[in-house]
Tab-separated table of C-alpha atoms and ligand atoms in Angstrom:
chain	number	residue	atom	x	y	z
Z	1	MET	CA	27.592	3.980	9.275
Z	2	THR	CA	29.456	7.181	8.448
Z	3	PHE	CA	31.471	8.447	5.470
Z	4	GLN	CA	34.653	7.693	7.407
Z	5	GLN	CA	33.572	4.124	8.226
Z	6	VAL	CA	32.637	3.348	4.646
Z	7	TYR	CA	35.465	5.041	2.760
Z	8	GLY	CA	38.199	5.153	5.412
Z	9	TYR	CA	38.801	8.921	5.271
Z	10	GLU	CA	36.952	12.173	5.982
Z	11	PRO	CA	34.677	13.971	3.470
Z	12	SER	CA	35.656	17.460	2.335
Z	13	VAL	CA	32.193	19.053	1.957
Z	14	ARG	CA	28.627	18.576	3.106
Z	15	TYR	CA	25.453	19.649	1.336
Z	16	SER	CA	21.947	19.173	2.654
Z	17	ALA	CA	18.442	19.519	1.268
Z	18	PRO	CA	15.031	19.229	2.948
Z	19	GLY	CA	11.929	17.183	2.309
Z	20	ARG	CA	8.700	19.108	1.768
Z	21	VAL	CA	5.109	19.376	2.844
Z	22	ASN	CA	2.631	20.731	0.342
Z	23	LEU	CA	0.293	23.197	2.033
Z	24	ILE	CA	-2.116	23.138	-0.913
Z	25	GLY	CA	-2.132	22.584	-4.694
Z	26	GLU	CA	-2.079	18.837	-5.354
Z	27	HIS	CA	-1.487	17.284	-8.784
Z	28	THR	CA	-1.599	20.778	-10.231
Z	29	ASP	CA	2.149	20.871	-10.960
Z	30	TYR	CA	2.117	18.633	-14.053
Z	31	ASN	CA	-0.948	20.537	-15.275
Z	32	ASP	CA	1.116	23.747	-15.510
Z	33	GLY	CA	-0.777	25.069	-12.484
Z	34	TYR	CA	-0.009	26.493	-9.036
Z	35	VAL	CA	1.426	24.868	-5.910
Z	36	LEU	CA	2.189	26.124	-2.418
Z	37	PRO	CA	4.668	23.794	-0.692
Z	38	PHE	CA	7.257	24.474	1.975
Z	39	ALA	CA	10.604	22.891	2.770
Z	40	ILE	CA	10.607	21.137	6.163
Z	41	ASP	CA	13.100	20.861	8.995
Z	42	ARG	CA	13.957	17.277	8.047
Z	43	ARG	CA	16.945	17.020	5.767
Z	44	THR	CA	19.100	14.717	3.721
Z	45	THR	CA	22.836	15.294	3.945
Z	46	ALA	CA	25.317	14.358	1.238
Z	47	SER	CA	28.899	14.176	2.501
Z	48	ILE	CA	31.265	14.323	-0.429
Z	49	ALA	CA	34.932	14.051	-1.331
Z	50	PRO	CA	36.296	14.566	-4.830
Z	51	ARG	CA	38.097	11.708	-6.567
Z	52	ALA	CA	40.937	11.828	-9.072
Z	53	ASP	CA	39.247	9.479	-11.592
Z	54	ARG	CA	35.805	9.599	-13.284
Z	55	VAL	CA	34.057	7.283	-10.824
Z	56	ILE	CA	31.151	8.234	-8.566
Z	57	ARG	CA	30.791	5.991	-5.532
Z	58	VAL	CA	27.670	6.065	-3.388
Z	59	ALA	CA	26.941	4.668	0.058
Z	60	SER	CA	24.335	5.482	2.681
Z	61	ALA	CA	23.577	5.312	6.358
Z	62	PHE	CA	20.527	3.147	5.520
Z	63	ASP	CA	22.832	0.325	4.541
Z	64	GLU	CA	24.077	-1.291	7.745
Z	65	ALA	CA	26.539	-3.378	5.770
Z	66	GLY	CA	28.253	-0.280	4.369
Z	67	GLY	CA	27.716	-1.324	0.750
Z	68	ILE	CA	29.204	0.876	-1.978
Z	69	VAL	CA	27.770	1.233	-5.481
Z	70	SER	CA	29.949	2.785	-8.149
Z	71	LEU	CA	29.473	4.031	-11.678
Z	72	SER	CA	31.804	5.840	-14.044
Z	73	LEU	CA	30.815	9.159	-15.598
Z	74	ASP	CA	31.472	7.430	-18.916
Z	75	GLU	CA	28.823	4.800	-18.230
Z	76	LEU	CA	25.936	7.022	-17.109
Z	77	SER	CA	22.578	5.819	-18.408
Z	78	PRO	CA	19.253	4.975	-16.756
Z	79	GLU	CA	19.837	1.285	-17.524
Z	80	ALA	CA	23.135	1.344	-15.608
Z	81	MET	CA	21.492	2.435	-12.341
Z	82	ASP	CA	18.909	0.915	-10.068
Z	83	GLY	CA	17.714	1.080	-6.483
Z	84	TRP	CA	18.062	4.253	-4.432
Z	85	SER	CA	21.567	5.050	-5.786
Z	86	ALA	CA	19.756	6.105	-8.996
Z	87	TYR	CA	18.766	9.246	-7.057
Z	88	VAL	CA	22.469	10.198	-7.006
Z	89	PHE	CA	23.759	8.825	-10.324
Z	90	GLY	CA	20.580	10.053	-12.015
Z	91	ILE	CA	21.519	13.651	-11.190
Z	92	ALA	CA	24.894	13.374	-12.922
Z	93	TRP	CA	23.162	11.776	-15.913
Z	94	ALA	CA	20.390	14.415	-15.974
Z	95	LEU	CA	22.905	17.282	-15.742
Z	96	ARG	CA	24.630	15.915	-18.819
Z	97	GLU	CA	21.345	15.244	-20.663
Z	98	GLN	CA	20.212	18.778	-19.893
Z	99	GLY	CA	23.296	20.239	-21.517
Z	100	SER	CA	26.153	20.369	-18.989
Z	101	ASP	CA	29.461	19.212	-20.401
Z	102	LEU	CA	31.008	16.628	-18.101
Z	103	THR	CA	34.056	16.007	-20.287
Z	104	GLY	CA	37.166	16.227	-18.161
Z	105	LYS	CA	35.194	16.284	-14.895
Z	106	THR	CA	36.192	13.929	-12.098
Z	107	GLY	CA	33.974	11.860	-9.797
Z	108	PHE	CA	33.149	11.824	-6.084
Z	109	ASP	CA	32.717	9.590	-3.096
Z	110	VAL	CA	29.225	10.338	-1.751
Z	111	PHE	CA	27.618	9.319	1.522
Z	112	ILE	CA	23.904	9.945	2.114
Z	113	GLU	CA	22.167	10.319	5.486
Z	114	SER	CA	18.605	11.473	6.027
Z	115	ASP	CA	15.998	12.165	8.657
Z	116	VAL	CA	13.249	12.681	6.067
Z	117	PRO	CA	10.921	9.726	6.629
Z	118	VAL	CA	10.958	7.479	3.563
Z	119	GLY	CA	7.623	6.568	1.983
Z	120	ALA	CA	5.637	9.144	3.963
Z	121	GLY	CA	5.009	11.379	0.955
Z	122	LEU	CA	7.437	14.023	2.257
Z	123	SER	CA	9.746	13.819	-0.772
Z	124	SER	CA	12.690	11.994	0.699
Z	125	SER	CA	13.759	11.310	-2.890
Z	126	ALA	CA	13.679	14.981	-3.936
Z	127	ALA	CA	15.771	15.771	-0.844
Z	128	ILE	CA	18.534	13.462	-2.083
Z	129	GLU	CA	18.259	14.750	-5.655
Z	130	CYS	CA	18.392	18.406	-4.673
Z	131	GLY	CA	21.283	18.121	-2.209
Z	132	VAL	CA	23.272	16.191	-4.789
Z	133	ALA	CA	22.297	18.531	-7.652
Z	134	LEU	CA	23.419	21.597	-5.692
Z	135	ALA	CA	26.660	19.847	-4.751
Z	136	PHE	CA	27.545	18.656	-8.258
Z	137	ASN	CA	26.647	22.059	-9.715
Z	138	ASP	CA	29.022	23.770	-7.247
Z	139	LEU	CA	31.843	21.247	-7.342
Z	140	TRP	CA	31.810	20.948	-11.135
Z	141	GLU	CA	31.328	24.736	-11.434
Z	142	LEU	CA	28.409	24.355	-13.839
Z	143	GLY	CA	26.838	27.706	-12.934
Z	144	LEU	CA	23.190	26.562	-13.046
Z	145	ASP	CA	20.582	28.444	-11.006
Z	146	ARG	CA	18.198	26.763	-8.573
Z	147	LYS	CA	15.234	26.672	-10.934
Z	148	THR	CA	17.341	24.871	-13.512
Z	149	LEU	CA	18.533	22.462	-10.826
Z	150	ALA	CA	14.886	21.762	-9.947
Z	151	ARG	CA	14.289	20.864	-13.611
Z	152	VAL	CA	17.353	18.604	-13.527
Z	153	GLY	CA	16.017	16.868	-10.403
Z	154	GLN	CA	12.621	16.373	-12.024
Z	155	TYR	CA	14.240	15.081	-15.223
Z	156	SER	CA	16.189	12.527	-13.231
Z	157	GLU	CA	13.098	11.477	-11.279
Z	158	ASN	CA	11.100	11.106	-14.528
Z	159	HIS	CA	13.680	9.354	-16.677
Z	160	ALA	CA	16.295	7.755	-14.414
Z	161	VAL	CA	14.056	6.752	-11.486
Z	162	GLY	CA	11.004	6.391	-13.735
Z	163	ALA	CA	8.298	8.264	-11.801
Z	164	PRO	CA	6.178	10.651	-13.948
Z	165	THR	CA	6.122	13.403	-11.303
Z	166	GLY	CA	5.970	17.192	-11.621
Z	167	ILE	CA	8.310	19.991	-10.555
Z	168	MET	CA	6.876	20.748	-7.110
Z	169	ASP	CA	9.023	18.636	-4.801
Z	170	GLN	CA	12.377	19.710	-6.206
Z	171	SER	CA	11.290	23.367	-6.284
Z	172	ALA	CA	10.269	23.263	-2.635
Z	173	SER	CA	13.500	21.563	-1.612
Z	174	LEU	CA	15.656	24.083	-3.489
Z	175	LEU	CA	13.679	27.294	-2.957
Z	176	GLY	CA	12.181	26.896	0.538
Z	177	GLU	CA	12.660	29.544	3.224
Z	178	ARG	CA	12.167	29.639	6.964
Z	179	ASP	CA	8.534	30.097	8.118
Z	180	ALA	CA	7.357	30.667	4.550
Z	181	VAL	CA	5.677	28.836	1.680
Z	182	VAL	CA	6.877	28.786	-1.931
Z	183	PHE	CA	4.168	29.995	-4.311
Z	184	LEU	CA	5.158	28.479	-7.633
Z	185	ASP	CA	3.669	28.877	-11.078
Z	186	CYS	CA	4.622	25.540	-12.613
Z	187	ARG	CA	4.299	26.863	-16.178
Z	188	THR	CA	6.673	29.809	-15.896
Z	189	LEU	CA	8.522	28.692	-12.745
Z	190	ASP	CA	7.923	32.186	-11.379
Z	191	THR	CA	8.072	32.003	-7.611
Z	192	ALA	CA	7.085	34.170	-4.692
Z	193	VAL	CA	7.867	33.443	-1.084
Z	194	VAL	CA	4.765	33.971	1.062
Z	195	ASP	CA	4.953	34.379	4.837
Z	196	LEU	CA	3.366	31.525	6.702
Z	197	ALA	CA	3.820	33.228	10.079
Z	198	LEU	CA	2.883	30.110	12.029
Z	199	GLU	CA	5.040	30.922	15.026
Z	200	ALA	CA	3.603	34.419	15.369
Z	201	ASN	CA	0.094	32.947	15.240
Z	202	GLY	CA	0.712	30.176	17.769
Z	203	LEU	CA	0.129	27.507	15.125
Z	204	GLU	CA	1.947	24.335	14.146
Z	205	VAL	CA	1.762	21.880	11.272
Z	206	LEU	CA	1.183	18.365	12.545
Z	207	VAL	CA	2.123	15.609	10.109
Z	208	ILE	CA	0.150	12.380	10.379
Z	209	ASP	CA	2.043	9.696	8.483
Z	210	THR	CA	-0.481	6.925	7.903
Z	211	ARG	CA	2.337	4.504	7.031
Z	212	VAL	CA	0.214	3.323	4.138
Z	213	GLU	CA	2.782	2.845	1.407
Z	214	HIS	CA	2.547	4.564	-1.919
Z	215	ALA	CA	4.734	4.495	-5.028
Z	216	HIS	CA	4.472	7.039	-7.816
Z	217	ALA	CA	6.371	5.021	-10.412
Z	218	THR	CA	3.350	2.772	-10.757
Z	219	GLY	CA	-0.399	2.777	-10.823
Z	220	GLY	CA	-2.666	5.541	-9.692
Z	221	TYR	CA	-0.376	8.538	-10.058
Z	222	ALA	CA	0.313	7.829	-13.737
Z	223	ALA	CA	-3.376	7.086	-14.325
Z	224	ARG	CA	-4.365	10.481	-12.861
Z	225	ARG	CA	-1.817	12.197	-15.010
Z	226	ALA	CA	-3.176	10.418	-18.096
Z	227	SER	CA	-6.754	11.506	-17.232
Z	228	CYS	CA	-5.617	15.121	-16.941
Z	229	GLU	CA	-3.867	14.950	-20.302
Z	230	LYS	CA	-6.968	13.427	-21.856
Z	231	GLY	CA	-9.124	16.195	-20.378
Z	232	ALA	CA	-6.824	18.888	-21.764
Z	233	ARG	CA	-6.822	17.236	-25.189
Z	234	VAL	CA	-10.612	16.994	-25.406
Z	235	LEU	CA	-10.999	20.583	-24.177
Z	236	GLY	CA	-8.442	21.784	-26.706
Z	237	VAL	CA	-6.045	23.438	-24.243
Z	238	GLU	CA	-2.334	23.006	-23.745
Z	239	ALA	CA	-2.785	22.093	-20.078
Z	240	LEU	CA	-5.583	22.162	-17.489
Z	241	ARG	CA	-4.073	25.372	-16.169
Z	242	ASP	CA	-5.834	26.986	-19.127
Z	243	VAL	CA	-9.311	25.903	-17.954
Z	244	SER	CA	-11.147	28.224	-15.556
Z	245	ILE	CA	-14.005	27.619	-13.113
Z	246	GLU	CA	-16.362	29.319	-15.595
Z	247	ASP	CA	-15.385	26.720	-18.232
Z	248	LEU	CA	-16.494	23.791	-16.062
Z	249	PRO	CA	-20.137	23.525	-17.233
Z	250	ARG	CA	-18.961	23.241	-20.843
Z	251	ALA	CA	-16.282	20.736	-19.795
Z	252	GLN	CA	-18.969	18.624	-18.169
Z	253	GLU	CA	-20.830	18.414	-21.473
Z	254	LEU	CA	-17.718	17.337	-23.364
Z	255	LEU	CA	-16.112	14.881	-20.945
Z	256	ASP	CA	-17.072	11.514	-19.508
Z	257	ASP	CA	-17.961	11.683	-15.807
Z	258	GLU	CA	-14.659	10.368	-14.474
Z	259	THR	CA	-12.478	12.629	-16.631
Z	260	PHE	CA	-14.701	15.587	-15.746
Z	261	ARG	CA	-14.228	15.012	-12.036
Z	262	ARG	CA	-10.445	14.753	-12.468
Z	263	VAL	CA	-10.509	18.034	-14.399
Z	264	ARG	CA	-12.758	19.697	-11.821
Z	265	HIS	CA	-10.275	18.829	-9.075
Z	266	ILE	CA	-7.383	20.440	-10.937
Z	267	VAL	CA	-9.328	23.561	-11.928
Z	268	THR	CA	-10.754	24.171	-8.452
Z	269	GLU	CA	-7.434	23.287	-6.790
Z	270	ASP	CA	-5.593	25.921	-8.840
Z	271	GLN	CA	-8.158	28.453	-7.663
Z	272	ARG	CA	-7.756	27.299	-4.052
Z	273	VAL	CA	-4.001	27.885	-4.268
Z	274	LEU	CA	-4.589	31.440	-5.479
Z	275	ASP	CA	-7.192	31.954	-2.739
Z	276	THR	CA	-4.831	30.568	-0.111
Z	277	VAL	CA	-2.039	32.931	-1.155
Z	278	ARG	CA	-4.388	35.909	-0.998
Z	279	THR	CA	-5.842	34.794	2.334
Z	280	LEU	CA	-2.407	34.252	3.867
Z	281	ARG	CA	-1.324	37.720	2.781
Z	282	GLU	CA	-4.496	39.487	3.897
Z	283	HIS	CA	-5.665	37.541	6.932
Z	284	GLY	CA	-2.876	35.131	7.980
Z	285	PRO	CA	-2.788	31.362	8.457
Z	286	ARG	CA	-5.800	31.057	10.755
Z	287	ALA	CA	-8.055	31.980	7.850
Z	288	ILE	CA	-7.008	29.203	5.430
Z	289	GLY	CA	-8.622	26.234	7.209
Z	290	SER	CA	-11.693	25.884	4.996
Z	291	LEU	CA	-9.517	25.974	1.851
Z	292	LEU	CA	-7.418	23.084	3.191
Z	293	VAL	CA	-10.520	21.038	3.971
Z	294	ALA	CA	-12.104	21.801	0.572
Z	295	SER	CA	-8.870	20.631	-1.067
Z	296	HIS	CA	-9.025	17.363	0.826
Z	297	GLU	CA	-12.654	16.783	-0.123
Z	298	SER	CA	-11.855	17.426	-3.775
Z	299	MET	CA	-9.036	14.864	-3.674
Z	300	ARG	CA	-11.257	12.375	-1.891
Z	301	ASP	CA	-14.339	12.739	-4.092
Z	302	ASP	CA	-13.225	14.080	-7.481
Z	303	PHE	CA	-9.605	13.047	-7.903
Z	304	GLU	CA	-10.037	9.877	-5.792
Z	305	ILE	CA	-6.495	9.676	-4.464
Z	306	SER	CA	-7.250	9.532	-0.747
Z	307	VAL	CA	-7.420	6.368	1.350
Z	308	PRO	CA	-9.602	5.664	4.448
Z	309	GLU	CA	-6.622	6.307	6.762
Z	310	LEU	CA	-6.092	9.804	5.319
Z	311	ASP	CA	-9.813	10.597	5.509
Z	312	LEU	CA	-9.951	9.470	9.133
Z	313	ALA	CA	-6.865	11.523	10.007
Z	314	VAL	CA	-8.402	14.667	8.491
Z	315	ALA	CA	-11.866	14.121	9.998
Z	316	THR	CA	-10.486	13.379	13.460
Z	317	ALA	CA	-8.132	16.359	13.420
Z	318	MET	CA	-11.015	18.659	12.457
Z	319	GLU	CA	-13.296	17.199	15.167
Z	320	HIS	CA	-10.579	17.952	17.712
Z	321	GLY	CA	-10.185	21.581	16.830
Z	322	ALA	CA	-7.657	21.702	13.984
Z	323	VAL	CA	-7.814	24.951	11.997
Z	324	GLY	CA	-7.625	22.920	8.774
Z	325	ALA	CA	-6.390	19.548	7.538
Z	326	ARG	CA	-5.786	17.696	4.292
Z	327	MET	CA	-3.788	14.882	2.791
Z	328	THR	CA	-0.495	16.106	1.303
Z	329	GLY	CA	1.554	14.817	-1.614
Z	330	GLY	CA	0.665	12.364	-4.339
Z	331	GLY	CA	-1.912	10.367	-2.393
Z	332	PHE	CA	-2.770	6.635	-2.225
Z	333	GLY	CA	-1.170	6.623	1.233
Z	334	GLY	CA	1.511	8.790	2.780
Z	335	ALA	CA	0.708	11.656	5.108
Z	336	ALA	CA	-1.952	14.167	6.053
Z	337	ILE	CA	-1.239	17.549	7.628
Z	338	ALA	CA	-3.266	19.357	10.249
Z	339	LEU	CA	-2.864	23.038	11.048
Z	340	VAL	CA	-3.290	23.163	14.822
Z	341	ASP	CA	-2.945	25.496	17.796
Z	342	ARG	CA	0.307	24.788	19.555
Z	343	GLU	CA	-1.600	23.894	22.755
Z	344	ALA	CA	-3.963	21.543	20.906
Z	345	ARG	CA	-1.242	19.647	19.046
Z	346	ASP	CA	-0.823	16.755	21.528
Z	347	ALA	CA	-4.566	16.273	21.930
Z	348	VAL	CA	-5.109	16.164	18.160
Z	349	ALA	CA	-2.250	13.676	17.712
Z	350	ALA	CA	-3.606	11.474	20.510
Z	351	ALA	CA	-7.148	11.608	19.107
Z	352	VAL	CA	-5.942	10.546	15.653
Z	353	THR	CA	-3.880	7.724	17.134
Z	354	SER	CA	-6.843	6.348	19.089
Z	355	ALA	CA	-9.198	6.739	16.134
Z	356	PHE	CA	-6.753	4.673	14.064
Z	357	ALA	CA	-6.630	1.991	16.765
Z	358	ALA	CA	-10.432	1.898	16.959
Z	359	ALA	CA	-10.656	1.511	13.166
Z	360	GLY	CA	-8.107	-1.312	13.177
Z	361	PHE	CA	-5.541	0.770	11.213
Z	362	ARG	CA	-1.796	0.611	11.705
Z	363	GLU	CA	-0.544	3.113	14.310
Z	364	PRO	CA	0.241	6.421	12.555
Z	365	ASN	CA	3.462	8.304	13.046
Z	366	THR	CA	2.740	11.886	14.165
Z	367	PHE	CA	5.220	14.761	14.411
Z	368	THR	CA	5.367	18.488	13.784
Z	369	VAL	CA	7.340	20.208	11.048
Z	370	ARG	CA	8.462	23.786	10.530
Z	371	ALA	CA	9.027	25.581	7.272
Z	372	ALA	CA	12.792	25.588	6.811
Z	373	GLN	CA	15.507	26.814	4.477
Z	374	GLY	CA	16.044	24.976	1.199
Z	375	ALA	CA	19.132	23.133	-0.045
Z	376	ARG	CA	22.479	24.565	1.065
Z	377	ARG	CA	26.147	23.894	1.546
Z	378	ASP	CA	26.572	23.222	5.279
P	1	GLA	C1	4.118	13.898	-5.886
P	1	GLA	C2	4.895	14.406	-7.101
P	1	GLA	C3	4.683	15.910	-7.291
P	1	GLA	C4	3.210	16.271	-7.284
P	1	GLA	C5	2.503	15.627	-6.097
P	1	GLA	C6	1.030	15.841	-6.128
P	1	GLA	O1	4.653	14.437	-4.729
P	1	GLA	O2	6.253	14.147	-6.930
P	1	GLA	O3	5.307	16.320	-8.479
P	1	GLA	O4	2.604	15.911	-8.488
P	1	GLA	O5	2.758	14.242	-6.011
P	1	GLA	O6	0.723	17.179	-5.939
């Protein structure tokens, strides 16, 4: 399906936005902490044509039948949207909720295509949100900057889609740059772009999609977030960002064991992000392997968001010479990443695939990604 096949005419503009891989800094975003993601060379494209009335129509290449969902700008509300089209309508709603005046604005016909794998933990949803947010901001001449658009995307994800996620995915998708990571302070939204220099170092990032499904609107993700909020409350801080490694012994006295371990993950993970940034700047990507592995172990043992497939992927990659490896994203399934020598990439992928077969796991999907430019008008 194409825009032309669905709507019977050609679109006038195209915007695209990438998915993301998080190099390190997991579940730190909603604790006002630090993250270090990068935008990947897998993108979602929104082809768009303006309409004369106030209707937004949405269709996608995923829908073989060419189905169209429509909603008027006068009827925007979370209750009026469901399914994946909420990722598009939700942006218009969130723009308005966040203070943009849509009076007198007209709607669009929108067609979505994507090569960001869905359900792999690579933020296929943020890719739609960010491409659409950039497009609506331009076409409606709202004048919002990219950090504000990231907030709009997060607001839509939280309140229209209903997943209590942080600001990382949208920031990566909007602010990413080629061969670089986005160092983001999730409290201030201050960002710095840090060279990843993988190409120059002969390294690649191998993604191992376990194909174990995860959903952040339900279950474990929200429970982890609640534990973090409880920890902050008991420790008397605004967010876990305000707890340092030196505070941990006192935290252990005040918190129950489970909450303490959740807190310890966040506090040590924030420090690992800072250490990774410094190491990348001073010694380059070959030196960050042990930080990636320590991050994985902390998520496995303290935050308890890994699954056996992710642990096996990381262990096998390390046994076969990866520089570092860890699960990436929200956890409970999704993907792991391994930082590998270009020449070792196929051997590592093959080793993980056979280890999965031997363990009786579903065959993983393995592919490499590069750090790519963020959302843009194409
Ligand atoms: C998901 C959320 C992000 C972040 C990660 C965990 O990807 O969307 O906001 O919390 O999980 O780091």
